[in-house]
Amino acid sequence: MMKANSSWFWARCGLSGTLLGMLLLGLTGCGEAPPARFRLNMVEMVSSEMSRDQQIGIANVLTAAFGTPDEPFAMAEAELDLKKLKAAAGAVASDQLGNEVGLYRRHCAHCHGISGDGAGPTAAFLNPYPRDYRQGVYKFKSTERVARPTRDDLRRVLVEGVPGTAMPSFRLLPDHQLDALIEYVIYLSMRGELEQRLVAETFDLDEGERIDQLPEVAEITKEVVAEIGEKWAQASDLVINPDADLAPPTDRSPAELAVSIAAGRELFHGERAACVKCHGTTALGDGETTDFDDWNKRLFKLSESKPDLDLAELGALPVRTIRPRNLRQGIYRGGRRPLDIYRRIHAGINGSPMPGSAKASPDAAVGLAAEEIWNLVDYVQSLPFDSLSLPPEQLVAPKRERL
Amino acid sequence: MSPVVAHSPALSKLSQSRWPHRLAAALLGLTFPLIWIGSLVTTTQAGMAVPDWPNTYGYNLFLYPWQTWLWGPWDLLIEHGHRLLASAVGLLTIALAVALFCLDGRRWIRWLGIVAVVGVIGQGVLGGMRVLLDDRTLAKLHGCAGPAFFALCVALWVCTSMWWTNAKRRPTTGGLERLTLITALLSYVQLVLGAQVRHIALGARPDVFQMLVVMHLALALVLLAHVTVLVVRTVHHRRDQPALVRPAMLLGVLMTVQVGLGLATWVVKYGSPAWLADWGWAAGYTVAADSMLQAMTVTAHVATGSLILAVALVLALRCWRLADWGRQAAVAGSATLLGVTT
């Protein structure tokens, strides 16, 4: 009896093991290892009703203009450094002297994806999602809202990381590797921007026409790439540099600082800056919490307008709302210097619901003057030290009373 | 006191020499660091630091200039180090197989020695092919085969010990033996799942990775429950057998450490989970890419997984060695726990 039981047990073990092995192989694919290739932005393709043939046309133009993940290429109009691109592209490897290649795949691709679509294998678990570079939209930068970031802005994010997110600090990488990664990120952005423009151009073509078969395709591509390259080249001219005469002096007395904080508090809770709308009256980030960033808003609108579209099948991540920052923690993802916070308030955060608050011109009727923005900076910086931000045991009065 | 049954007289003739066991112990002592270093190679993505195989940059593996190796780049240091250590493991495995053939009368253990030699050569070729083809799937297989070879070394170590030769059969407790075996099997499946997570193809869809991580976590919970039950039942039924109680306790400790290392691995790789985002520490935490803390935490998680498999296997082999399936130990009552009936 025991022997029969034992045989049955072994048979079950064997069967379970076989089934499990098949399941694992099925899940991961036996010998799958898909070759590294750029993926088309299928959400754009399908929502713009590009036919399969037209998609191939767009892919051909993109390959001609930017090469492949293993063999990147940049047209002269893009003003990219091909040597740096080659160091960042390709498979991970190094030599006896320690020269490394494949830096993007080594450090970035598992979250940001080979194509820079922010949908690498690990992306679904991360909150916020990794940046999708393909629109050329970056949140934390020193430039005006819709301007591209400077290379220094990208370097700062790489070196400092983004606190409270999965974006790590690459402080330990040597400068030349950081330079190569920055160049490659810009390359992926430009490629994505060109892809969007090609979709728009193809949309205007007659049915059955492919963009890669147009006689003037080379001129169109050069023109668009030059336009995109120009935006990136102009970024350093669009850095927000507040007027030094209007900046608060560094040797302010506590009383002067208190006055500025009080003015900032008024603005924060008032209608002109209307910070409380999202950050909440408590500044805990508990105001409007049902809004989306631009990437998710686009997907949300698509899902509303075309409910039959299977966005997940097209490679999109599930839509998520964005959380306003809890300003009482003293954690600022775009940098903690007063200048960083000034720039956030001045231009807002591109791609997010955080609007720019600065006046369009000194004489403009709406918006905040530079002094008022500095008042807000002082108030925001005071919040982590406000009694409401202290642990409960240190509170001397109920929260409602102190508000 | 439970009745005991001696093994057949043939057993007493076995393993007269202590050398096979000593060699098996040395093999274990080398294989575990090899797993550490192999894991470190994957963690730091240094696998392609030496593009040729079996040579190293054109040199015979053993003749590569040691100054360049030791004072060269980090990736070269660990990849070439991994190859040298693997070669030492290979040579020791051959020595063990020879010792078993000459000094151990048991036919099956001689075959096990040959299987180990084939295994270590196969694993070396797999590692070499992974380099020559720069193939992620082969890297995954290499990562899964490493712990399997380690488990084989453990089996050789246990089966060549004096304890194995002198063990007296005891009435089986029924479920305990099966529980040990299932725990060892699950430990290996968990390692395989971990390898899928670790070697995920860069072109894989996010939901594939998500599913693998969820499966890895779910199996971790099942394994944790298994190990807990195993420890309790081993202590309860075999408290007079330190050879079983000690590995069971060690397994419990390792499992606890491993859960902590698993959580730490996530945090040092991807930051704190979203549900912790409002906590002061988590809100301000920035992951440091390529830091020693990151590399060592991830590597320790992988290596501890292999150690759990090894200890679970020691326990399973010893339990099965003691079990006399012809007789059932008297157990007060009958209970079903996790599908295992006592």
Short mmCIF file of C-alpha atoms in Angstrom, two decimals, chain A residues 30-214:
data_model
loop_
_atom_site.label_atom_id
_atom_site.label_comp_id
_atom_site.label_asym_id
_atom_site.label_seq_id
_atom_site.Cartn_x
_atom_site.Cartn_y
_atom_site.Cartn_z
CA CYS A 30 12.28 29.27 -25.04
CA GLY A 31 15.07 30.98 -26.91
CA GLU A 32 12.92 34.04 -27.54
CA ALA A 33 15.49 36.86 -27.04
CA PRO A 34 13.92 39.25 -29.54
CA PRO A 35 16.52 41.27 -31.42
CA ALA A 36 16.87 44.84 -30.22
CA ARG A 37 14.71 46.99 -32.45
CA PHE A 38 12.83 50.22 -32.17
CA ARG A 39 9.10 49.82 -31.76
CA LEU A 40 6.72 52.12 -33.54
CA ASN A 41 4.43 54.25 -31.40
CA MET A 42 1.46 51.98 -32.00
CA VAL A 43 -0.94 54.15 -30.00
CA GLU A 44 -0.24 56.98 -32.45
CA MET A 45 -0.35 54.66 -35.44
CA VAL A 46 -3.67 53.04 -34.60
CA SER A 47 -5.38 56.16 -33.26
CA SER A 48 -4.35 58.00 -36.44
CA GLU A 49 -5.60 55.06 -38.48
CA MET A 50 -2.30 54.39 -40.22
CA SER A 51 -2.50 51.31 -42.41
CA ARG A 52 0.08 48.55 -42.06
CA ASP A 53 1.66 49.74 -45.28
CA GLN A 54 1.87 53.31 -44.06
CA GLN A 55 3.41 52.13 -40.79
CA ILE A 56 6.12 50.35 -42.76
CA GLY A 57 6.71 53.57 -44.70
CA ILE A 58 7.15 55.55 -41.48
CA ALA A 59 9.45 52.88 -40.02
CA ASN A 60 11.62 53.01 -43.15
CA VAL A 61 12.00 56.79 -42.94
CA LEU A 62 12.85 56.56 -39.24
CA THR A 63 15.50 53.93 -39.89
CA ALA A 64 17.00 56.02 -42.66
CA ALA A 65 17.10 59.09 -40.43
CA PHE A 66 18.14 57.55 -37.11
CA GLY A 67 19.44 54.02 -37.75
CA THR A 68 18.78 51.10 -35.40
CA PRO A 69 19.42 50.45 -31.69
CA ASP A 70 22.64 48.62 -32.62
CA GLU A 71 23.72 51.03 -35.37
CA PRO A 72 22.50 54.50 -34.49
CA PHE A 73 22.76 57.24 -37.05
CA ALA A 74 22.12 60.94 -36.88
CA MET A 75 21.59 63.34 -39.74
CA ALA A 76 23.76 66.45 -39.67
CA GLU A 77 20.59 68.51 -39.04
CA ALA A 78 20.11 66.77 -35.70
CA GLU A 79 23.47 68.08 -34.43
CA LEU A 80 24.12 64.95 -32.41
CA ASP A 81 27.53 63.47 -31.60
CA LEU A 82 27.64 60.08 -33.32
CA LYS A 83 30.62 58.92 -31.26
CA LYS A 84 28.68 59.40 -28.05
CA LEU A 85 25.63 57.72 -29.54
CA LYS A 86 27.69 54.67 -30.46
CA ALA A 87 29.03 54.42 -26.91
CA ALA A 88 25.51 54.46 -25.50
CA ALA A 89 23.90 52.21 -28.13
CA GLY A 90 24.25 48.52 -28.84
CA ALA A 91 24.65 45.51 -26.59
CA VAL A 92 26.39 45.77 -23.22
CA ALA A 93 30.12 45.06 -23.43
CA SER A 94 33.47 46.37 -22.23
CA ASP A 95 37.14 45.89 -23.07
CA GLN A 96 40.40 45.37 -21.19
CA LEU A 97 40.81 49.10 -20.71
CA GLY A 98 37.37 49.40 -19.16
CA ASN A 99 35.78 51.18 -22.13
CA GLU A 100 32.11 50.35 -21.98
CA VAL A 101 29.50 50.34 -24.72
CA GLY A 102 25.79 49.61 -24.57
CA LEU A 103 25.37 52.11 -21.74
CA TYR A 104 21.70 52.77 -22.47
CA ARG A 105 20.79 49.09 -22.32
CA ARG A 106 22.91 48.62 -19.22
CA HIS A 107 21.45 51.50 -17.24
CA CYS A 108 18.20 52.73 -18.78
CA ALA A 109 16.40 50.37 -21.16
CA HIS A 110 14.86 48.06 -18.55
CA CYS A 111 12.64 50.95 -17.43
CA HIS A 112 12.58 53.41 -20.35
CA GLY A 113 12.48 50.74 -23.07
CA ILE A 114 14.71 50.28 -26.09
CA SER A 115 12.70 52.91 -27.99
CA GLY A 116 12.58 55.35 -25.08
CA ASP A 117 8.82 54.87 -24.84
CA GLY A 118 8.87 54.61 -21.04
CA ALA A 119 7.48 51.10 -21.31
CA GLY A 120 10.47 48.89 -20.55
CA PRO A 121 9.83 45.54 -18.86
CA THR A 122 9.83 46.98 -15.34
CA ALA A 123 7.68 50.03 -16.11
CA ALA A 124 4.28 48.74 -14.99
CA PHE A 125 5.47 48.44 -11.39
CA LEU A 126 6.92 51.91 -11.15
CA ASN A 127 5.03 54.95 -9.95
CA PRO A 128 5.40 57.41 -11.57
CA TYR A 129 5.97 55.59 -14.83
CA PRO A 130 9.40 56.04 -16.44
CA ARG A 131 9.59 59.02 -18.80
CA ASP A 132 8.45 58.51 -22.37
CA TYR A 133 11.07 60.51 -24.27
CA ARG A 134 9.31 60.44 -27.61
CA GLN A 135 7.43 63.71 -27.22
CA GLY A 136 10.51 65.67 -26.16
CA VAL A 137 8.63 66.65 -22.99
CA TYR A 138 10.64 66.71 -19.75
CA LYS A 139 9.43 67.78 -16.35
CA PHE A 140 12.44 68.90 -14.38
CA LYS A 141 14.43 71.50 -16.25
CA SER A 142 15.59 75.08 -16.08
CA THR A 143 13.96 76.28 -19.28
CA GLU A 144 10.61 77.82 -20.15
CA ARG A 145 7.63 75.47 -19.97
CA VAL A 146 7.43 74.17 -23.51
CA ALA A 147 11.15 74.49 -24.25
CA ARG A 148 13.38 71.42 -24.41
CA PRO A 149 15.69 70.83 -21.46
CA THR A 150 19.35 71.76 -21.70
CA ARG A 151 22.02 69.07 -21.54
CA ASP A 152 22.85 70.35 -18.05
CA ASP A 153 19.24 69.75 -16.99
CA LEU A 154 19.42 66.16 -18.16
CA ARG A 155 22.78 65.76 -16.45
CA ARG A 156 21.35 67.06 -13.18
CA VAL A 157 18.55 64.47 -13.28
CA LEU A 158 21.06 61.72 -14.07
CA VAL A 159 23.45 62.74 -11.31
CA GLU A 160 20.88 63.54 -8.61
CA GLY A 161 18.23 61.01 -9.60
CA VAL A 162 14.60 61.80 -8.78
CA PRO A 163 13.93 61.28 -5.07
CA GLY A 164 10.95 59.14 -4.19
CA THR A 165 10.87 57.51 -7.62
CA ALA A 166 12.68 54.62 -9.30
CA MET A 167 14.91 57.04 -11.23
CA PRO A 168 18.31 56.40 -9.67
CA SER A 169 21.27 58.66 -9.23
CA PHE A 170 24.06 57.82 -11.68
CA ARG A 171 26.55 59.80 -9.62
CA LEU A 172 29.05 56.95 -9.81
CA LEU A 173 29.29 56.98 -13.60
CA PRO A 174 32.21 58.86 -15.16
CA ASP A 175 31.46 62.10 -17.00
CA HIS A 176 31.99 60.71 -20.49
CA GLN A 177 29.40 58.00 -19.84
CA LEU A 178 26.90 60.55 -18.58
CA ASP A 179 27.55 62.62 -21.72
CA ALA A 180 26.92 59.58 -23.90
CA LEU A 181 23.66 58.78 -22.09
CA ILE A 182 22.45 62.38 -22.37
CA GLU A 183 23.19 62.35 -26.11
CA TYR A 184 21.33 59.09 -26.54
CA VAL A 185 18.28 60.30 -24.61
CA ILE A 186 18.11 63.37 -26.88
CA TYR A 187 18.54 61.06 -29.88
CA LEU A 188 15.56 58.95 -28.77
CA SER A 189 13.51 62.10 -28.18
CA MET A 190 14.30 63.44 -31.63
CA ARG A 191 13.48 60.10 -33.19
CA GLY A 192 10.13 60.01 -31.36
CA GLU A 193 9.34 63.59 -32.35
CA LEU A 194 10.12 62.79 -35.99
CA GLU A 195 7.84 59.76 -35.75
CA GLN A 196 4.95 61.93 -34.59
CA ARG A 197 5.56 64.40 -37.40
CA LEU A 198 5.69 61.59 -39.94
CA VAL A 199 2.35 60.31 -38.69
CA ALA A 200 0.90 63.79 -39.21
CA GLU A 201 2.46 64.04 -42.67
CA THR A 202 1.18 60.59 -43.65
CA PHE A 203 -2.29 61.50 -42.39
CA ASP A 204 -2.43 64.18 -45.09
CA LEU A 205 -1.46 61.79 -47.88
CA ASP A 206 -3.90 60.15 -50.23
CA GLU A 207 -5.08 56.67 -49.41
CA GLY A 208 -2.50 54.05 -50.33
CA GLU A 209 0.36 56.56 -50.45
CA ARG A 210 3.41 55.85 -48.33
CA ILE A 211 5.66 58.56 -47.02
CA ASP A 212 8.86 56.68 -47.86
CA GLN A 213 7.79 56.49 -51.49
CA LEU A 214 7.29 60.21 -51.95
#
